[in-house]
Amino acid sequence: MNIAPNSYPRTRKRLMAAAASMAVAGAIGFGAVATGTVPVLAEAVRVEAPQVPSFADVVERVSPAVVSVRVKAKIESTADDGSDQPDGFGNLPDDPQLRRFFREFRGFGDQDRQDGMRRFGRRDHQNRQPRPVAQGSGFFISEDGYIVTNNHVVGEGSSFTVVMHDGKELDAKLVGTDPRTDLAVLKVEGDGKFTYVDFADDSKVRVGDWVVAVGNPFGLGGTVTAGIVSARGRDIGAGPYDDFIQIDASVNRGSSGGPTFNLNGQVVGINTAIFSPSGGNVGIAFDIPASTAKQVVQDLMKNGTVQRGWLGVEIQPVTSEIAESLGLKSDKGALVSSAQDDGPGKKAGISSGDVITQVDGKDVASPKELARLIGAYQPGKPVDVTLWRDGKSETVKVDLGTLPSSDKQASAEQQPSVPPAADTLADLGLTVTRSDDGKGLVVTDVDPDSDAADRGIQPGDIITSVNSTEVNGTDDVARAMADAVKSGRKAVLMQISRDDSNRFVALPVAKG
């Protein structure tokens, strides 16, 4: 290459500068390939942020205590019809062609017997082995093999198999059930020590707390979901002692009977029901509280049944209007609509129209609360029941009875005949007449635009008292209304009898 003389110094300077630049570049990494050194790369992005707590430690410890419950029941053969037909067709008409058709359809044809084949409909009717009817979840609550689950999981079963966390299968027997709380206890047969869990003090559970639900949804095996406590004290109409904990952890079919844990590995509730308009999980599940389950489970393990205290009264909520008519400061408590003749409440002096406000010093917020309080006591337990009666509070002592095994069913009787003569209670929108036995007033007509109609009073109802005073005529009603107005009250409390049951209705007296 020819370089002009006058440009040589400048060219030499440029070459020297380029060489120096390459040396520097080699020092910072451009020469890595040539020299064999590791390139220095830019650091990966890393964000320092608060980490969500892991549930792995809790799950690792509690999972061995959670089991799958498989339930089978004996299904009686259709051959049990009193006939001597071995094929179960004893109830068919005596038609040889019809019987041959059914035998061939169900796989009992001659060709099948020759080939040893089974068609889809054929069954061995002599082998009445239990067949699967349900599958749910459960958990050990003792080292010697007691298991808690739901009553609706095992209720129809005759044999039970428990599948452990490691896949091992064990037979179990049913110790006892409690349909009122939907709880049941199984006992694994045989010796062995099992990993078990304890119940938590659910009174300390707060809305927003983290929880972990473990179960066996759809028979897939042990599955863990997490969420928070969404609400407390839910009443879903499942039974007389509804007091569910609502959680948003995913709970699906097959998880019934499974436990919900706090972060300490204690059981705060038992998965029992879900709210599902579509049939799938929508993030609303309901748990039986640990406090309820613990007491029921102890009784089932000890006696096989649960015995509860019984007051023997029919009750209804106290509305704001009812509270106003009775002079109560709040609408809390349980209004006694009737006291059963053979019940301990009536023997102690409790009568219709009383409002139960406390039991042994514990406030009664609602009829559900009263049922839970009384049910928590053992039969024969003496309790102090505080009543609101005639505008003042008083206390009676009641020796509780034993809650009957089945709820008493009210029998509907024929409505009494209505005499032609009738009177009107215009201010209340009612037309009434004396009852046949002279006790109470029979409602013969209700003004559809009246407060009485809005509160469900119907023709045929019998008004037995107003403000705890028996009525035998319209004058008694008018007098009770006037007394209410003088006392500054805006409503009267009317006792209504219908189909052998009683309830109270508050009606305004401001009109007229």
Coordinates of C-alpha atoms in Angstrom, one line a residue:
M1 CA 0.0 0.0 0.0
N2 CA 1.4 3.4 -1.0
I3 CA 1.1 6.2 1.5
A4 CA 1.8 9.7 0.6
P5 CA 4.7 11.1 2.5
N6 CA 2.9 14.1 3.9
S7 CA 0.2 11.8 5.3
Y8 CA 2.4 9.2 7.0
P9 CA 2.6 10.9 10.4
R10 CA -1.1 11.2 10.6
T11 CA -1.7 7.6 9.5
R12 CA 0.8 6.3 12.0
K13 CA -1.0 8.1 14.8
R14 CA -4.4 6.7 13.7
L15 CA -3.0 3.1 13.7
M16 CA -1.4 3.6 17.1
A17 CA -4.8 4.9 18.5
A18 CA -6.6 1.9 17.1
A19 CA -4.2 -0.5 18.6
A20 CA -4.6 1.1 22.0
S21 CA -8.4 0.9 21.7
M22 CA -8.3 -2.8 20.9
A23 CA -6.1 -3.4 23.9
V24 CA -8.6 -1.7 26.1
A25 CA -11.5 -3.6 24.5
G26 CA -9.7 -6.9 25.2
A27 CA -9.3 -6.0 28.8
I28 CA -13.1 -5.5 29.2
G29 CA -14.2 -8.6 27.4
F30 CA -14.1 -8.2 23.6
G31 CA -11.1 -10.4 23.5
A32 CA -12.7 -13.2 25.6
V33 CA -13.2 -15.5 22.7
A34 CA -9.5 -15.2 21.7
T35 CA -8.1 -15.6 25.2
G36 CA -10.7 -18.3 26.4
T37 CA -11.9 -16.3 29.5
V38 CA -15.6 -16.3 30.7
P39 CA -17.5 -13.2 29.5
V40 CA -18.9 -10.8 32.2
L41 CA -22.7 -10.6 31.7
A42 CA -25.2 -8.0 32.9
E43 CA -27.1 -9.0 36.1
A44 CA -30.6 -10.5 35.8
V45 CA -33.5 -8.4 37.0
R46 CA -34.4 -9.0 40.7
V47 CA -37.1 -7.3 42.7
E48 CA -36.9 -7.1 46.4
A49 CA -40.6 -7.4 47.4
P50 CA -42.5 -8.9 50.4
Q51 CA -42.9 -12.7 49.8
V52 CA -46.3 -14.5 50.2
P53 CA -46.0 -17.0 53.1
S54 CA -45.6 -20.5 52.0
F55 CA -48.0 -23.2 53.2
A56 CA -45.5 -26.1 52.4
D57 CA -44.4 -26.6 56.0
V58 CA -48.0 -26.8 57.2
V59 CA -49.1 -29.2 54.4
E60 CA -46.0 -31.4 55.0
R61 CA -46.9 -31.9 58.6
V62 CA -50.7 -32.3 58.4
S63 CA -51.1 -34.3 55.2
P64 CA -50.4 -37.7 56.7
A65 CA -53.4 -37.2 59.0
V66 CA -55.8 -36.5 56.1
V67 CA -57.5 -39.5 54.5
S68 CA -59.8 -40.4 51.7
V69 CA -63.0 -42.2 52.7
R70 CA -64.6 -44.7 50.3
V71 CA -68.1 -45.8 51.2
K72 CA -70.0 -48.9 49.9
A73 CA -73.5 -50.1 50.5
K74 CA -75.2 -53.4 49.9
I75 CA -77.6 -53.1 47.0
E76 CA -80.4 -55.6 47.2
S77 CA -80.8 -57.7 44.1
T78 CA -84.0 -57.4 42.1
A79 CA -84.4 -61.1 42.6
D80 CA -85.4 -60.5 46.1
D81 CA -89.1 -60.4 45.1
G82 CA -90.2 -63.5 46.9
S83 CA -90.0 -65.6 43.7
D84 CA -87.9 -68.6 43.0
Q85 CA -86.6 -67.0 39.8
P86 CA -82.7 -67.1 39.9
D87 CA -82.5 -64.5 37.1
G88 CA -84.4 -61.7 39.0
F89 CA -87.3 -61.7 36.6
G90 CA -89.9 -63.0 39.0
N91 CA -92.0 -59.8 38.6
L92 CA -92.3 -60.1 34.8
P93 CA -95.5 -61.5 33.2
D94 CA -95.5 -65.2 32.6
D95 CA -94.5 -64.8 29.0
P96 CA -91.7 -67.1 27.8
Q97 CA -90.8 -64.9 24.8
L98 CA -90.7 -61.8 27.0
R99 CA -88.4 -63.5 29.5
R100 CA -86.2 -64.9 26.8
F101 CA -85.8 -61.3 25.4
F102 CA -84.7 -59.9 28.8
R103 CA -82.3 -62.8 29.4
E104 CA -80.6 -62.3 26.0
F105 CA -80.6 -58.5 26.5
R106 CA -78.9 -58.8 29.9
G107 CA -76.4 -61.5 28.7
F108 CA -78.0 -64.7 29.8
G109 CA -78.5 -66.2 26.4
D110 CA -77.4 -69.7 25.4
Q111 CA -74.6 -68.4 23.2
D112 CA -73.2 -66.4 26.0
R113 CA -73.1 -69.4 28.3
Q114 CA -71.3 -71.4 25.6
D115 CA -68.7 -68.6 24.8
G116 CA -68.3 -67.5 28.5
M117 CA -68.9 -63.9 27.5
R118 CA -70.5 -61.2 29.6
R119 CA -72.6 -58.5 28.1
F120 CA -72.8 -55.0 29.7
G121 CA -76.0 -55.7 31.6
R122 CA -75.1 -59.0 33.2
R123 CA -74.5 -59.2 36.9
D124 CA -73.9 -62.1 39.4
H125 CA -77.1 -61.8 41.5
Q126 CA -75.9 -64.4 44.0
N127 CA -72.9 -62.2 44.9
R128 CA -74.3 -59.3 46.8
Q129 CA -71.1 -57.5 47.5
P130 CA -71.2 -53.9 48.6
R131 CA -71.1 -51.4 45.8
P132 CA -69.6 -47.9 45.9
V133 CA -72.1 -45.2 46.8
A134 CA -70.0 -42.3 48.0
Q135 CA -66.5 -40.9 48.4
G136 CA -65.3 -38.1 50.7
S137 CA -62.5 -37.0 53.0
G138 CA -61.7 -37.2 56.7
F139 CA -58.9 -36.8 59.2
F140 CA -57.4 -38.6 62.2
I141 CA -58.1 -37.0 65.6
S142 CA -56.4 -39.6 67.7
E143 CA -53.3 -41.8 67.6
D144 CA -55.4 -45.0 67.9
G145 CA -57.4 -44.4 64.6
Y146 CA -60.5 -42.3 65.2
I147 CA -61.5 -40.4 62.1
V148 CA -63.8 -37.4 61.6
T149 CA -65.9 -37.0 58.5
N150 CA -69.3 -35.8 57.4
N151 CA -72.6 -37.7 58.1
H152 CA -73.7 -37.2 54.5
V153 CA -70.6 -39.0 53.3
V154 CA -71.1 -42.2 55.3
G155 CA -74.9 -42.0 56.0
E156 CA -75.9 -44.6 53.4
G157 CA -72.9 -46.9 53.8
S158 CA -72.5 -50.4 55.1
S159 CA -68.7 -50.8 54.7
F160 CA -65.9 -48.2 54.8
T161 CA -62.4 -48.0 53.5
V162 CA -59.8 -45.4 54.5
V163 CA -57.1 -44.6 52.0
M164 CA -54.0 -43.2 53.7
H165 CA -51.7 -40.4 52.4
D166 CA -49.2 -43.0 51.2
G167 CA -51.9 -45.0 49.4
K168 CA -52.4 -47.7 52.0
E169 CA -56.0 -48.9 52.4
L170 CA -57.5 -49.8 55.7
D171 CA -61.0 -51.0 56.7
A172 CA -62.9 -48.8 59.1
K173 CA -66.1 -49.2 61.1
L174 CA -68.8 -46.6 61.8
V175 CA -68.7 -45.4 65.5
G176 CA -71.6 -42.9 65.3
T177 CA -73.3 -40.1 63.4
D178 CA -75.0 -36.8 64.2
P179 CA -77.3 -35.7 61.3
R180 CA -78.1 -32.4 63.0
T181 CA -74.5 -31.2 62.6
D182 CA -73.6 -33.5 59.7
L183 CA -70.8 -35.1 61.6
A184 CA -69.7 -38.7 61.8
V185 CA -66.8 -40.7 63.4
L186 CA -65.1 -43.8 62.0
K187 CA -62.6 -46.0 63.7
V188 CA -59.8 -47.8 61.7
E189 CA -59.7 -51.5 62.5
G190 CA -56.5 -53.0 63.7
D191 CA -53.5 -51.8 65.7
G192 CA -51.3 -49.0 64.8
K193 CA -50.3 -45.4 65.6
F194 CA -51.5 -42.7 63.3
T195 CA -50.5 -39.1 62.7
Y196 CA -53.4 -37.0 64.0
V197 CA -54.3 -33.3 64.3
D198 CA -56.0 -31.2 67.0
F199 CA -58.9 -28.8 66.9
A200 CA -58.2 -25.1 67.1
D201 CA -59.9 -22.5 69.3
D202 CA -62.1 -21.2 66.5
S203 CA -63.2 -18.2 68.7
K204 CA -59.8 -16.7 67.8
V205 CA -60.4 -17.1 64.0
R206 CA -60.8 -13.8 62.3
V207 CA -62.2 -12.8 59.0
G208 CA -59.2 -12.4 56.7
D209 CA -57.0 -15.2 58.3
W210 CA -55.2 -17.5 56.0
V211 CA -56.5 -21.1 55.9
V212 CA -55.5 -24.3 54.1
A213 CA -58.1 -26.9 53.0
V214 CA -57.1 -30.5 52.4
G215 CA -59.3 -33.0 50.8
N216 CA -59.9 -35.6 48.1
P217 CA -61.9 -33.7 45.3
F218 CA -63.3 -35.9 42.5
G219 CA -61.3 -38.9 43.9
L220 CA -58.0 -37.5 42.6
G221 CA -56.3 -38.0 45.9
G222 CA -54.9 -35.6 48.5
T223 CA -55.3 -32.0 47.2
V224 CA -54.4 -28.8 49.0
T225 CA -56.0 -25.4 48.4
A226 CA -55.5 -22.1 50.3
G227 CA -57.6 -19.0 50.9
I228 CA -58.9 -16.8 53.7
V229 CA -61.8 -16.8 56.1
S230 CA -64.5 -14.9 54.3
A231 CA -67.2 -14.7 57.0
R232 CA -68.3 -16.2 60.3
G233 CA -71.7 -17.2 61.7
R234 CA -73.3 -18.2 58.4
D235 CA -76.8 -19.7 58.5
I236 CA -77.4 -21.7 55.3
G237 CA -80.5 -23.5 56.4
A238 CA -78.8 -26.8 56.7
G239 CA -79.9 -27.5 60.3
P240 CA -80.9 -26.1 63.7
Y241 CA -77.3 -25.4 64.7
D242 CA -76.0 -23.6 61.6
D243 CA -73.0 -21.5 62.5
F244 CA -70.7 -22.0 59.6
I245 CA -67.3 -20.5 58.8
Q246 CA -67.2 -19.3 55.2
I247 CA -63.9 -19.7 53.4
D248 CA -62.8 -18.9 49.8
A249 CA -60.4 -21.8 49.4
S250 CA -61.5 -24.1 46.5
V251 CA -63.6 -26.9 47.9
N252 CA -65.2 -29.4 45.5
R253 CA -67.1 -32.6 45.5
G254 CA -65.2 -35.3 47.4
S255 CA -63.7 -32.8 49.8
S256 CA -66.6 -33.1 52.2
G257 CA -65.4 -34.1 55.6
G258 CA -61.9 -32.8 54.9
P259 CA -60.2 -30.4 57.4
T260 CA -59.4 -26.7 57.1
F261 CA -56.2 -25.8 58.9
N262 CA -54.8 -22.6 60.3
L263 CA -51.1 -21.8 59.8
N264 CA -50.3 -23.7 63.0
G265 CA -51.7 -26.9 61.6
Q266 CA -54.8 -27.0 63.8
V267 CA -58.3 -27.7 62.4
V268 CA -60.4 -24.6 62.4
G269 CA -63.3 -26.2 60.5
I270 CA -64.6 -29.2 58.5
N271 CA -65.5 -28.8 54.9
T272 CA -69.3 -29.5 54.6
A273 CA -71.0 -27.5 51.9
I274 CA -70.4 -25.1 49.0
F275 CA -72.4 -22.5 47.3
S276 CA -72.5 -23.4 43.6
P277 CA -75.1 -22.1 41.2
S278 CA -73.2 -23.7 38.3
G279 CA -72.2 -26.9 40.0
G280 CA -68.5 -25.9 40.2
N281 CA -66.4 -24.1 42.7
V282 CA -67.1 -20.4 43.0
G283 CA -65.0 -19.6 46.0
I284 CA -67.7 -19.9 48.7
A285 CA -67.4 -22.9 51.0
F286 CA -68.8 -23.6 54.5
D287 CA -67.0 -25.2 57.4
I288 CA -68.4 -26.7 60.6
P289 CA -66.5 -24.7 63.3
A290 CA -64.0 -26.7 65.4
S291 CA -65.8 -25.8 68.6
T292 CA -69.0 -27.5 67.4
A293 CA -67.2 -30.5 66.0
K294 CA -65.0 -31.1 69.0
Q295 CA -68.0 -31.4 71.4
V296 CA -70.0 -33.6 69.0
V297 CA -67.0 -35.9 68.2
Q298 CA -66.3 -36.4 71.9
D299 CA -69.9 -37.5 72.5
L300 CA -69.8 -39.8 69.4
M301 CA -66.6 -41.5 70.5
K302 CA -68.0 -42.0 74.0
N303 CA -71.6 -43.0 73.4
G304 CA -72.0 -43.4 69.6
T305 CA -74.8 -40.7 69.8
V306 CA -75.2 -37.1 70.8
Q307 CA -77.5 -36.2 73.7
R308 CA -78.6 -32.6 73.8
G309 CA -80.5 -30.5 76.3
W310 CA -84.2 -29.7 75.5
L311 CA -86.2 -26.7 76.6
G312 CA -89.5 -27.8 75.0
V313 CA -90.7 -24.5 73.5
E314 CA -91.4 -23.2 70.0
I315 CA -89.7 -20.0 69.3
Q316 CA -89.5 -17.2 66.7
P317 CA -87.4 -14.2 66.0
V318 CA -88.0 -10.8 67.7
T319 CA -88.5 -8.2 65.0
S320 CA -88.2 -4.5 65.6
E321 CA -91.9 -4.2 65.6
I322 CA -92.4 -7.0 68.1
A323 CA -89.7 -5.4 70.3
E324 CA -91.6 -2.1 70.1
S325 CA -94.9 -3.8 71.1
L326 CA -93.3 -5.5 74.1
G327 CA -91.3 -2.5 75.3
L328 CA -87.9 -4.1 74.6
K329 CA -85.0 -1.9 73.8
S330 CA -83.6 -4.1 71.1
D331 CA -84.8 -6.8 68.7
K332 CA -82.6 -9.5 70.2
G333 CA -83.9 -12.7 71.9
A334 CA -86.2 -15.5 71.1
L335 CA -90.0 -15.1 71.4
V336 CA -91.8 -18.1 72.8
S337 CA -94.8 -18.9 70.5
S338 CA -95.8 -21.9 72.5
A339 CA -94.6 -24.1 75.3
Q340 CA -95.1 -27.9 74.9
D341 CA -97.3 -29.5 77.6
D342 CA -94.7 -32.2 78.4
G343 CA -91.7 -29.9 78.1
P344 CA -89.4 -28.7 80.9
G345 CA -89.9 -25.1 79.9
K346 CA -93.6 -25.1 80.7
K347 CA -93.0 -27.0 83.9
A348 CA -90.7 -24.2 85.0
G349 CA -93.3 -21.5 84.1
I350 CA -92.3 -20.4 80.6
S351 CA -95.3 -19.5 78.5
S352 CA -96.2 -18.1 75.1
G353 CA -95.4 -14.4 74.8
D354 CA -92.2 -14.6 76.9
V355 CA -89.0 -13.5 75.3
I356 CA -85.9 -15.5 76.3
T357 CA -83.0 -13.0 76.5
Q358 CA -80.3 -15.0 78.4
V359 CA -79.3 -18.6 79.4
D360 CA -77.0 -18.8 82.4
G361 CA -76.0 -15.2 81.9
K362 CA -75.2 -15.7 78.2
D363 CA -77.1 -13.3 75.9
V364 CA -79.5 -14.8 73.4
A365 CA -79.3 -12.9 70.1
S366 CA -81.7 -15.1 68.1
P367 CA -83.6 -18.3 68.1
K368 CA -80.6 -20.0 66.4
E369 CA -78.4 -18.8 69.2
L370 CA -80.9 -20.2 71.8
A371 CA -81.0 -23.6 70.1
R372 CA -77.2 -23.8 70.1
L373 CA -76.9 -22.7 73.7
I374 CA -79.5 -25.2 75.0
G375 CA -78.2 -28.0 72.7
A376 CA -74.7 -27.6 74.2
Y377 CA -76.0 -28.6 77.7
Q378 CA -76.4 -32.2 78.8
P379 CA -79.9 -33.4 79.6
G380 CA -80.8 -32.9 83.2
K381 CA -78.6 -29.8 83.5
P382 CA -80.3 -27.0 85.5
V383 CA -80.0 -23.6 83.8
D384 CA -81.2 -20.1 84.6
V385 CA -83.4 -18.7 81.8
T386 CA -83.9 -15.0 81.8
L387 CA -87.3 -13.8 80.4
W388 CA -88.8 -10.5 79.4
R389 CA -92.4 -10.7 80.6
D390 CA -95.0 -8.0 81.2
G391 CA -92.5 -5.2 80.6
K392 CA -89.9 -6.5 83.0
S393 CA -87.1 -9.1 83.3
E394 CA -87.3 -12.2 85.5
T395 CA -85.4 -15.4 85.8
V396 CA -86.6 -19.0 86.1
K397 CA -84.6 -22.2 86.7
V398 CA -85.2 -25.0 84.2
D399 CA -84.1 -28.6 84.5
L400 CA -83.4 -29.4 80.8
G401 CA -84.9 -32.6 79.2
T402 CA -83.5 -34.7 76.5
L403 CA -83.9 -33.6 72.9
P404 CA -86.2 -36.1 71.1
S405 CA -84.5 -38.1 68.4
S406 CA -86.8 -36.7 65.7
D407 CA -88.4 -33.3 65.4
K408 CA -92.0 -33.2 66.4
Q409 CA -94.2 -32.9 63.4
A410 CA -97.2 -30.6 63.7
S411 CA -100.4 -32.2 62.5
A412 CA -102.7 -30.1 60.5
E413 CA -106.3 -30.2 61.6
Q414 CA -109.4 -29.2 59.9
Q415 CA -110.2 -25.5 60.1
P416 CA -113.0 -24.7 62.5
S417 CA -116.3 -23.9 61.0
V418 CA -117.1 -20.2 60.8
P419 CA -120.4 -18.9 62.1
P420 CA -122.2 -16.4 59.8
A421 CA -122.0 -13.5 62.3
A422 CA -118.9 -11.5 62.0
D423 CA -117.3 -8.4 63.4
T424 CA -114.7 -6.1 62.0
L425 CA -111.4 -4.7 63.3
A426 CA -111.3 -1.9 60.7
D427 CA -108.1 -0.4 62.1
L428 CA -106.3 -3.7 61.5
G429 CA -108.0 -4.6 58.3
L430 CA -109.5 -7.8 59.7
T431 CA -113.0 -9.4 59.8
V432 CA -113.3 -11.8 62.7
T433 CA -115.8 -14.0 64.5
R434 CA -115.8 -16.0 67.7
S435 CA -114.3 -19.5 67.5
D436 CA -116.5 -22.5 68.1
D437 CA -115.1 -23.1 71.6
G438 CA -115.4 -19.5 72.6
K439 CA -111.6 -19.1 72.9
G440 CA -110.1 -16.6 70.4
L441 CA -111.3 -14.9 67.2
V442 CA -111.3 -16.6 63.8
V443 CA -110.2 -14.4 60.9
T444 CA -112.8 -14.6 58.2
D445 CA -111.5 -11.9 55.8
V446 CA -108.3 -9.8 55.4
D447 CA -108.1 -6.5 53.6
P448 CA -105.4 -7.1 50.9
D449 CA -104.1 -3.6 51.4
S450 CA -103.7 -3.9 55.2
D451 CA -100.7 -4.4 57.4
A452 CA -102.2 -7.7 58.5
A453 CA -102.1 -9.0 54.9
D454 CA -98.5 -7.8 54.6
R455 CA -97.6 -9.8 57.7
G456 CA -99.1 -13.0 56.4
I457 CA -102.4 -13.2 58.4
Q458 CA -104.9 -15.3 56.5
P459 CA -108.5 -16.3 56.7
G460 CA -108.8 -19.2 59.0
D461 CA -106.2 -18.0 61.4
I462 CA -107.2 -17.8 65.1
I463 CA -106.3 -14.7 67.2
T464 CA -105.8 -16.1 70.7
S465 CA -104.2 -13.1 72.5
V466 CA -103.1 -9.5 72.1
N467 CA -100.2 -8.3 74.2
S468 CA -100.3 -11.5 76.3
T469 CA -104.0 -10.9 77.1
E470 CA -106.5 -13.5 76.0
V471 CA -109.2 -12.3 73.6
N472 CA -112.7 -13.6 73.2
G473 CA -114.2 -10.7 71.4
T474 CA -113.4 -7.5 69.4
D475 CA -113.7 -5.5 72.6
D476 CA -110.7 -7.3 74.0
V477 CA -108.7 -6.4 71.0
A478 CA -109.8 -2.7 71.1
R479 CA -108.9 -2.5 74.8
A480 CA -105.4 -4.0 74.2
M481 CA -104.9 -1.5 71.4
A482 CA -106.0 1.4 73.5
D483 CA -103.6 0.3 76.3
A484 CA -100.8 0.2 73.9
V485 CA -101.4 3.7 72.7
K486 CA -101.6 5.0 76.3
S487 CA -98.2 3.3 76.9
G488 CA -96.7 5.1 73.9
R489 CA -96.3 1.9 71.9
K490 CA -96.7 1.9 68.1
A491 CA -97.8 -1.7 67.7
V492 CA -99.6 -4.6 69.5
L493 CA -98.4 -8.2 69.6
M494 CA -101.0 -10.5 68.3
Q495 CA -100.7 -14.3 68.8
I496 CA -102.0 -16.3 65.8
S497 CA -102.8 -20.0 65.8
R498 CA -102.7 -21.9 62.5
D499 CA -102.7 -25.6 61.8
D500 CA -101.9 -26.4 65.5
S501 CA -98.9 -24.1 65.6
N502 CA -98.5 -20.6 67.1
R503 CA -96.6 -17.5 66.1
F504 CA -96.7 -13.8 67.0
V505 CA -97.3 -10.9 64.6
A506 CA -96.8 -7.2 65.5
L507 CA -99.5 -4.9 64.0
P508 CA -99.3 -1.1 64.0
V509 CA -101.9 0.8 66.0
A510 CA -101.2 4.3 64.7
K511 CA -104.2 4.2 62.4
G512 CA -107.6 5.6 63.7

